[in-house]
PDB file of C-alpha atoms in Angstrom:
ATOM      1  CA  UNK A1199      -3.123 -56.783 -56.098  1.00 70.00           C
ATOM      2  CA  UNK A1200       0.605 -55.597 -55.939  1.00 69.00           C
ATOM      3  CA  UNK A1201       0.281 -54.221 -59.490  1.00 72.00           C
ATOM      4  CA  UNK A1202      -2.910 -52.657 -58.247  1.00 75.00           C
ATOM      5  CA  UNK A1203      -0.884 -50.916 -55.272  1.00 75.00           C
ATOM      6  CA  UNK A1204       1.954 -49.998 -57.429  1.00 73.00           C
ATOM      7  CA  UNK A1205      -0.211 -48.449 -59.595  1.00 71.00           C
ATOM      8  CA  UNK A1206      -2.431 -46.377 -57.447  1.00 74.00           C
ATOM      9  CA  UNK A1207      -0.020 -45.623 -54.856  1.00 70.00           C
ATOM     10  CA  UNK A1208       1.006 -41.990 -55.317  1.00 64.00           C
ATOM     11  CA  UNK A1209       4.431 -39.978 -54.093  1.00 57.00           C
ATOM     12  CA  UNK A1210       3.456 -38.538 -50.775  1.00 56.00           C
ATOM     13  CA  UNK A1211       5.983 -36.385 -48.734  1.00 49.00           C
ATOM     14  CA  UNK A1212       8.116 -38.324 -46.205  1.00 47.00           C
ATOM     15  CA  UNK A1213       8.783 -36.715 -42.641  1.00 50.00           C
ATOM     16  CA  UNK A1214      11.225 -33.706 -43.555  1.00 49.00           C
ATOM     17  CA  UNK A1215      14.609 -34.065 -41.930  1.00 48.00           C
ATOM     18  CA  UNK A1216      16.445 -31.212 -40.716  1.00 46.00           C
ATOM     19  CA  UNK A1217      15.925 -28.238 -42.615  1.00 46.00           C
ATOM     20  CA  UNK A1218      20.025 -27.607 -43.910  1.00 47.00           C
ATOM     21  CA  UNK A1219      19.419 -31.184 -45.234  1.00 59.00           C
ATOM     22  CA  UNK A1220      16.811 -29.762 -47.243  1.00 64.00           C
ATOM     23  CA  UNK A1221      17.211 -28.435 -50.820  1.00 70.00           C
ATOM     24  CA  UNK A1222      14.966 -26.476 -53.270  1.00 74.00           C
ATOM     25  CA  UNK A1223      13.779 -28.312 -55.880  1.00 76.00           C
ATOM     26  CA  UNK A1224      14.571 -27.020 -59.278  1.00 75.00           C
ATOM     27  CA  UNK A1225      11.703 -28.660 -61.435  1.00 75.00           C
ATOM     28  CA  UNK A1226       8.594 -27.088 -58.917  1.00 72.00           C
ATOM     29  CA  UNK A1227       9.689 -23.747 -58.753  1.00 67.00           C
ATOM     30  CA  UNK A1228      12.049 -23.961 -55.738  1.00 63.00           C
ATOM     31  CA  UNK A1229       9.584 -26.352 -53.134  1.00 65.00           C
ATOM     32  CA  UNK A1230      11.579 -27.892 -50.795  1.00 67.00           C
ATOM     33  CA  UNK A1231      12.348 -31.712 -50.654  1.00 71.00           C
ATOM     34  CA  UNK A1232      13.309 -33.642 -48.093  1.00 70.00           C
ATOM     35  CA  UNK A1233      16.658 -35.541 -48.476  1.00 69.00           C
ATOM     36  CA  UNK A1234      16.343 -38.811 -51.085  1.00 74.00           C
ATOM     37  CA  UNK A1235      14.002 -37.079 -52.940  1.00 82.00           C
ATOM     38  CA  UNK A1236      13.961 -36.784 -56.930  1.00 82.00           C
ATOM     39  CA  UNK A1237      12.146 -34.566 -59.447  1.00 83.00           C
ATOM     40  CA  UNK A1238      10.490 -37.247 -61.996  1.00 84.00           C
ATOM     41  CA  UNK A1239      10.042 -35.227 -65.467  1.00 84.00           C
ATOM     42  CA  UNK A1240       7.323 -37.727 -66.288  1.00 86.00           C
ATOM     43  CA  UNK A1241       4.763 -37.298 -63.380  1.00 82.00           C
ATOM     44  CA  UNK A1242       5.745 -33.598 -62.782  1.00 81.00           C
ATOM     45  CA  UNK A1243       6.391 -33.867 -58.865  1.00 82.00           C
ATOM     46  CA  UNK A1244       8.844 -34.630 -56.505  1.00 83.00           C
ATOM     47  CA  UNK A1245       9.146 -38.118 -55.832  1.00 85.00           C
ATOM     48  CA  UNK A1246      10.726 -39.409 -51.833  1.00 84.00           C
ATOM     49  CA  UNK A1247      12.928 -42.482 -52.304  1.00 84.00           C
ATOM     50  CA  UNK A1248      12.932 -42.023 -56.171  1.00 86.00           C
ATOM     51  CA  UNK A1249      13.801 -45.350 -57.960  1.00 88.00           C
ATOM     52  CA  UNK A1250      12.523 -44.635 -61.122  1.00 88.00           C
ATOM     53  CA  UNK A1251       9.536 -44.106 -63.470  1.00 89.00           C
ATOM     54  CA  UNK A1252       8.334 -47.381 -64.925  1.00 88.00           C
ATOM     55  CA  UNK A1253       6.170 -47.634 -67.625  1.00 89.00           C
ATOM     56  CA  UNK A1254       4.656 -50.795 -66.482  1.00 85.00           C
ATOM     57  CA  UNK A1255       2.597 -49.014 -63.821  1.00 86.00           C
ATOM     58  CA  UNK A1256       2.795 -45.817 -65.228  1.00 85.00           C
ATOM     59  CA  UNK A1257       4.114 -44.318 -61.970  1.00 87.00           C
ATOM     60  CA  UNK A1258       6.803 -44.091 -60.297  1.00 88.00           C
ATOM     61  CA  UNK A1259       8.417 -45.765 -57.727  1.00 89.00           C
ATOM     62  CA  UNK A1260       9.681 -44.499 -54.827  1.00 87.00           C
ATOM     63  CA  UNK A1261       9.680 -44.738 -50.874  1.00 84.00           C
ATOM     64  CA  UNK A1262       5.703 -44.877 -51.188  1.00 82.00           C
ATOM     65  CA  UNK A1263       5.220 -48.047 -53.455  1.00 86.00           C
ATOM     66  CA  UNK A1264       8.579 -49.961 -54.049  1.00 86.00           C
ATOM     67  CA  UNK A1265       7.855 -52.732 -51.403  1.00 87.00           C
ATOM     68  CA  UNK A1266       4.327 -53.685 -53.762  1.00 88.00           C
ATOM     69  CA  UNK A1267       6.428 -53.307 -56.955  1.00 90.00           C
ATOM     70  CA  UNK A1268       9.011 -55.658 -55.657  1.00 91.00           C
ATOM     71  CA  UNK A1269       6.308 -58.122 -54.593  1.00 92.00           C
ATOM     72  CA  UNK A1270       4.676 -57.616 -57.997  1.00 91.00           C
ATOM     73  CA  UNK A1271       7.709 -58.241 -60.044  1.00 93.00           C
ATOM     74  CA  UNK A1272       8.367 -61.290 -57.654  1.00 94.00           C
ATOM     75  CA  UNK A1273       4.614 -62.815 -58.797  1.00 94.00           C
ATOM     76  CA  UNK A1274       5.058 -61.790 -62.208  1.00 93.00           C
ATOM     77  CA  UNK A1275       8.399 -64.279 -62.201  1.00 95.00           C
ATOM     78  CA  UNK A1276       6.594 -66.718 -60.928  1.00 95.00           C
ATOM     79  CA  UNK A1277       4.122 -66.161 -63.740  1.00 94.00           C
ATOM     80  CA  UNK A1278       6.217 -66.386 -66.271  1.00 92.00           C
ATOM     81  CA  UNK A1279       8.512 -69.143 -64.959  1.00 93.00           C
ATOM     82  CA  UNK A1280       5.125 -70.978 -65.060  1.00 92.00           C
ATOM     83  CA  UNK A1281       3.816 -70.070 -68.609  1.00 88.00           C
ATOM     84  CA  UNK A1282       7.474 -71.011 -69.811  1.00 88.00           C
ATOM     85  CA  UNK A1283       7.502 -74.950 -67.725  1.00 87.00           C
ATOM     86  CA  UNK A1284       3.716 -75.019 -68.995  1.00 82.00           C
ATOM     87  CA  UNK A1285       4.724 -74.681 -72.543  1.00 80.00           C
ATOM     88  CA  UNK A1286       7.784 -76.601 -72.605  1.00 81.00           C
ATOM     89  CA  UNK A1287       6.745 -79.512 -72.738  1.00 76.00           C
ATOM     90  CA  UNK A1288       4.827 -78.930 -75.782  1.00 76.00           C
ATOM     91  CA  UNK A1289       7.686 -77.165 -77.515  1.00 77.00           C
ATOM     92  CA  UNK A1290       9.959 -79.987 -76.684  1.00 76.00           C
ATOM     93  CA  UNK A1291       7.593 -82.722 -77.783  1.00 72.00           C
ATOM     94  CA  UNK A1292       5.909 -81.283 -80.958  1.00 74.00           C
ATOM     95  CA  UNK A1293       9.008 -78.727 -82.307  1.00 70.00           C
ATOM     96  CA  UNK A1294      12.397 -79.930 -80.558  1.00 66.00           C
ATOM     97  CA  UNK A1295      12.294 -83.387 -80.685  1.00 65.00           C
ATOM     98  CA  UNK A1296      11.379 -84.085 -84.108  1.00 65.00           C
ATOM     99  CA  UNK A1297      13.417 -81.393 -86.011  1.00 63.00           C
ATOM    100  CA  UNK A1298      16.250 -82.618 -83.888  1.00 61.00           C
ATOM    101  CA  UNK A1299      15.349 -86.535 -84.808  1.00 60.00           C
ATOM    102  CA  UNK A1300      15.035 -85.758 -88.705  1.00 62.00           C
ATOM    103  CA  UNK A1301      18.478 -83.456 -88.479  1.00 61.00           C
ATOM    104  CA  UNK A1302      20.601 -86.354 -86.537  1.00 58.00           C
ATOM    105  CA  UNK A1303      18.243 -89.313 -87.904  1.00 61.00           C
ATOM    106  CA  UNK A1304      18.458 -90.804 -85.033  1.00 57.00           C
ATOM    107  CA  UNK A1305      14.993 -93.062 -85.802  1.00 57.00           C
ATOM    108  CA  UNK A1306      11.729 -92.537 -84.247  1.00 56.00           C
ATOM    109  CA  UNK A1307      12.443 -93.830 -80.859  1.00 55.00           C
ATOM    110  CA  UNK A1308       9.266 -92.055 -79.584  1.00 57.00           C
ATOM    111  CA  UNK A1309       6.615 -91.774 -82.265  1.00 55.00           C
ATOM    112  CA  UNK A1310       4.490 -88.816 -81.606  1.00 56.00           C
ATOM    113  CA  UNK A1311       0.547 -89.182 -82.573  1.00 56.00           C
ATOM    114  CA  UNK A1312      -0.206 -86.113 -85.034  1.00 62.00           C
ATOM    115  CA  UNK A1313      -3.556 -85.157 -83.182  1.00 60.00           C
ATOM    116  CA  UNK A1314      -1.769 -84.574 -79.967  1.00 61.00           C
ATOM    117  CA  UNK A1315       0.643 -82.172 -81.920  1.00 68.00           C
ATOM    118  CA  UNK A1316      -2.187 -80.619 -83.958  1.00 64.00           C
ATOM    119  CA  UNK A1317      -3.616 -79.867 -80.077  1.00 62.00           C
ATOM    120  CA  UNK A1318      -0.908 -78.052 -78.755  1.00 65.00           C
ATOM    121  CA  UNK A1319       0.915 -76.705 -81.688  1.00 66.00           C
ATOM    122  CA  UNK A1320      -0.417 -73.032 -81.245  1.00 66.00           C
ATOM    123  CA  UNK A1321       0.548 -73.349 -77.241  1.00 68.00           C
ATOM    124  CA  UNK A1322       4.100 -75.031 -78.636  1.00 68.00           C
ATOM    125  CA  UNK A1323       5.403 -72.327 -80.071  1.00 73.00           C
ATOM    126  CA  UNK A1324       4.482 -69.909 -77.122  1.00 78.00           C
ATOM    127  CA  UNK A1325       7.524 -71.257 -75.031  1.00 82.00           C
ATOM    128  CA  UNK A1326      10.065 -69.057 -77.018  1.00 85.00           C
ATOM    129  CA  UNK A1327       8.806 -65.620 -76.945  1.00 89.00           C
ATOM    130  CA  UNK A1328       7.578 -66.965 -73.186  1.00 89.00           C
ATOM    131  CA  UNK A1329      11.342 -67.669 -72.027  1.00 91.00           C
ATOM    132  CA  UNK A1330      12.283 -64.910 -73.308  1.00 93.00           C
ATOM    133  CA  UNK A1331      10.356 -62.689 -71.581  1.00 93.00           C
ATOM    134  CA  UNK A1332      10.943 -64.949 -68.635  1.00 94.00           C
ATOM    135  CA  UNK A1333      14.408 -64.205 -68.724  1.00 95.00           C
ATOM    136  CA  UNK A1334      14.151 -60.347 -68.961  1.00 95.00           C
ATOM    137  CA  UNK A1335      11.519 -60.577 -65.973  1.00 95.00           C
ATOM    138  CA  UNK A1336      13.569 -62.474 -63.919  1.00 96.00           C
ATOM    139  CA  UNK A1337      16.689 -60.187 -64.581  1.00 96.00           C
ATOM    140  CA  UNK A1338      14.602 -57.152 -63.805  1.00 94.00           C
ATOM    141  CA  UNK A1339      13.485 -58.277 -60.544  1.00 95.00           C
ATOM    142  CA  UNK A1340      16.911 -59.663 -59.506  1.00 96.00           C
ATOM    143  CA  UNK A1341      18.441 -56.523 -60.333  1.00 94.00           C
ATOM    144  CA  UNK A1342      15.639 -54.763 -58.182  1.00 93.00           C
ATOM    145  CA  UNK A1343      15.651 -57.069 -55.336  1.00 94.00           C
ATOM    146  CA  UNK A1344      19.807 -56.638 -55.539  1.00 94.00           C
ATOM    147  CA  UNK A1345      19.204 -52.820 -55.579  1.00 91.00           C
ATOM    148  CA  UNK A1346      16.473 -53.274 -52.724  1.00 90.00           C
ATOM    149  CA  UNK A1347      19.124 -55.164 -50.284  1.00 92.00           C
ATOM    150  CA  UNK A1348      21.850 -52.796 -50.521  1.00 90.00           C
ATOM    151  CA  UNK A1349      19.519 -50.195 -49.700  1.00 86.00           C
ATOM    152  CA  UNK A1350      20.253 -48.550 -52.834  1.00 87.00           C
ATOM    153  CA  UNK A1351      17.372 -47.136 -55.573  1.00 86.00           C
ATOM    154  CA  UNK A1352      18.292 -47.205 -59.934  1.00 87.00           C
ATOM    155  CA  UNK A1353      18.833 -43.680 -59.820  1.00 84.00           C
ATOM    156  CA  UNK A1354      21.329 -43.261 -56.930  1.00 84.00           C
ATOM    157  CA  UNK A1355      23.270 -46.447 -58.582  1.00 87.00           C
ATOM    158  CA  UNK A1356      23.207 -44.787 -62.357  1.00 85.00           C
ATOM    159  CA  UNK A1357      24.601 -41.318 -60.379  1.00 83.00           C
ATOM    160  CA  UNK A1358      26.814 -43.062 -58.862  1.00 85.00           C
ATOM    161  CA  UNK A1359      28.289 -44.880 -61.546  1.00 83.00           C
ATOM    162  CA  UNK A1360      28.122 -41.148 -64.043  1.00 83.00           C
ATOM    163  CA  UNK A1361      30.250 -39.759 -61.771  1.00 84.00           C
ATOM    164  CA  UNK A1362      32.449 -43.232 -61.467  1.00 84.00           C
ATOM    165  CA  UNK A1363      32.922 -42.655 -65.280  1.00 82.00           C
ATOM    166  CA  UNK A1364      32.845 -38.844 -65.529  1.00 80.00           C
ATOM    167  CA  UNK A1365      29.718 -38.944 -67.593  1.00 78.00           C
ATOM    168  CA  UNK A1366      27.547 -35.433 -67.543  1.00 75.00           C
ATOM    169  CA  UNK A1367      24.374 -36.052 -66.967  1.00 66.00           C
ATOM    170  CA  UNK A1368      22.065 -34.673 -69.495  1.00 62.00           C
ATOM    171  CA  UNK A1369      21.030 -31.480 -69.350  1.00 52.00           C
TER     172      UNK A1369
END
């Protein structure tokens, strides 16, 4: 449902602010936008609250969606955290365990059946590519959620930090 939202959810013009705060944008031959709000190149419009465009819901997010594509990166860690505990334990008992018992010979303490293995063996080597992406997930939505609590968006943080380090920004 929150992909759904962030999908379908499209920029819509906040209440303007005063009008000196106001600036002509560049990109839709000189409309006015209200203050916090970006020119995406991708979607062709002026976006309030830019954040930025993400290709996952092939829109962008801004003041109009970013609470549902919070909440939908916050279920889609839960996903994955789930897919990766789900196929652990298949990885560890049909992959891990005995490569790491014939490398350090330690003696088959816990003899495995071969039908179990032959079971789960496509779903046991799912959990790598799975915490992987797990891990990338989770960062992304930490970084968002850390973004989201300082009341800061991606693109007002990668400005910032451009003119921290005296980068141009492209042209």
């Amino acid at each position: 449902v929150n992909w759904a939202l962030a999908c379908t959810l499209r920029p819509r013009a906040l209440p303007r602010g005063r009008r000196e705060e106001e600036r002509a944008c560049s990109e839709c031959s000189g409309a006015q936008q209200a203050p916090a709000t970006w020119h995406c190149r991708l979607c062709a419009a002026c976006v309030p609250g830019f954040d930025h465009h993400c290709p996952f819901i092939a829109n962008c997010v801004g003041a109009h969606n970013s609470a549902c594509f919070l909440q939908f990166l916050l279920c889609s860690s839960g996903g994955c955290l789930y897919a990766a505990y789900v196929s652990f334990q298949a990885f560890f008992e049909c992959i891990a365990f005995p490569v790491a018992n014939i490398y350090f010979e330690w003696g088959s303490s816990r003899p495995r059946p071969d039908t179990a293995c032959r079971l789960v063996q496509e779903y046991a080597l799912l959990f790598l590519p799975t915490a992987g992406m797990c891990a990338l997930v989770c960062a992304l939505t930490t970084w968002q959620a850390y973004l989201r609590l300082r009341g800061e968006s991606s693109a007002h943080f990668i400005r910032r930090w451009r003119v921290i380090l005296g980068v141009k920004p492209a042209s």
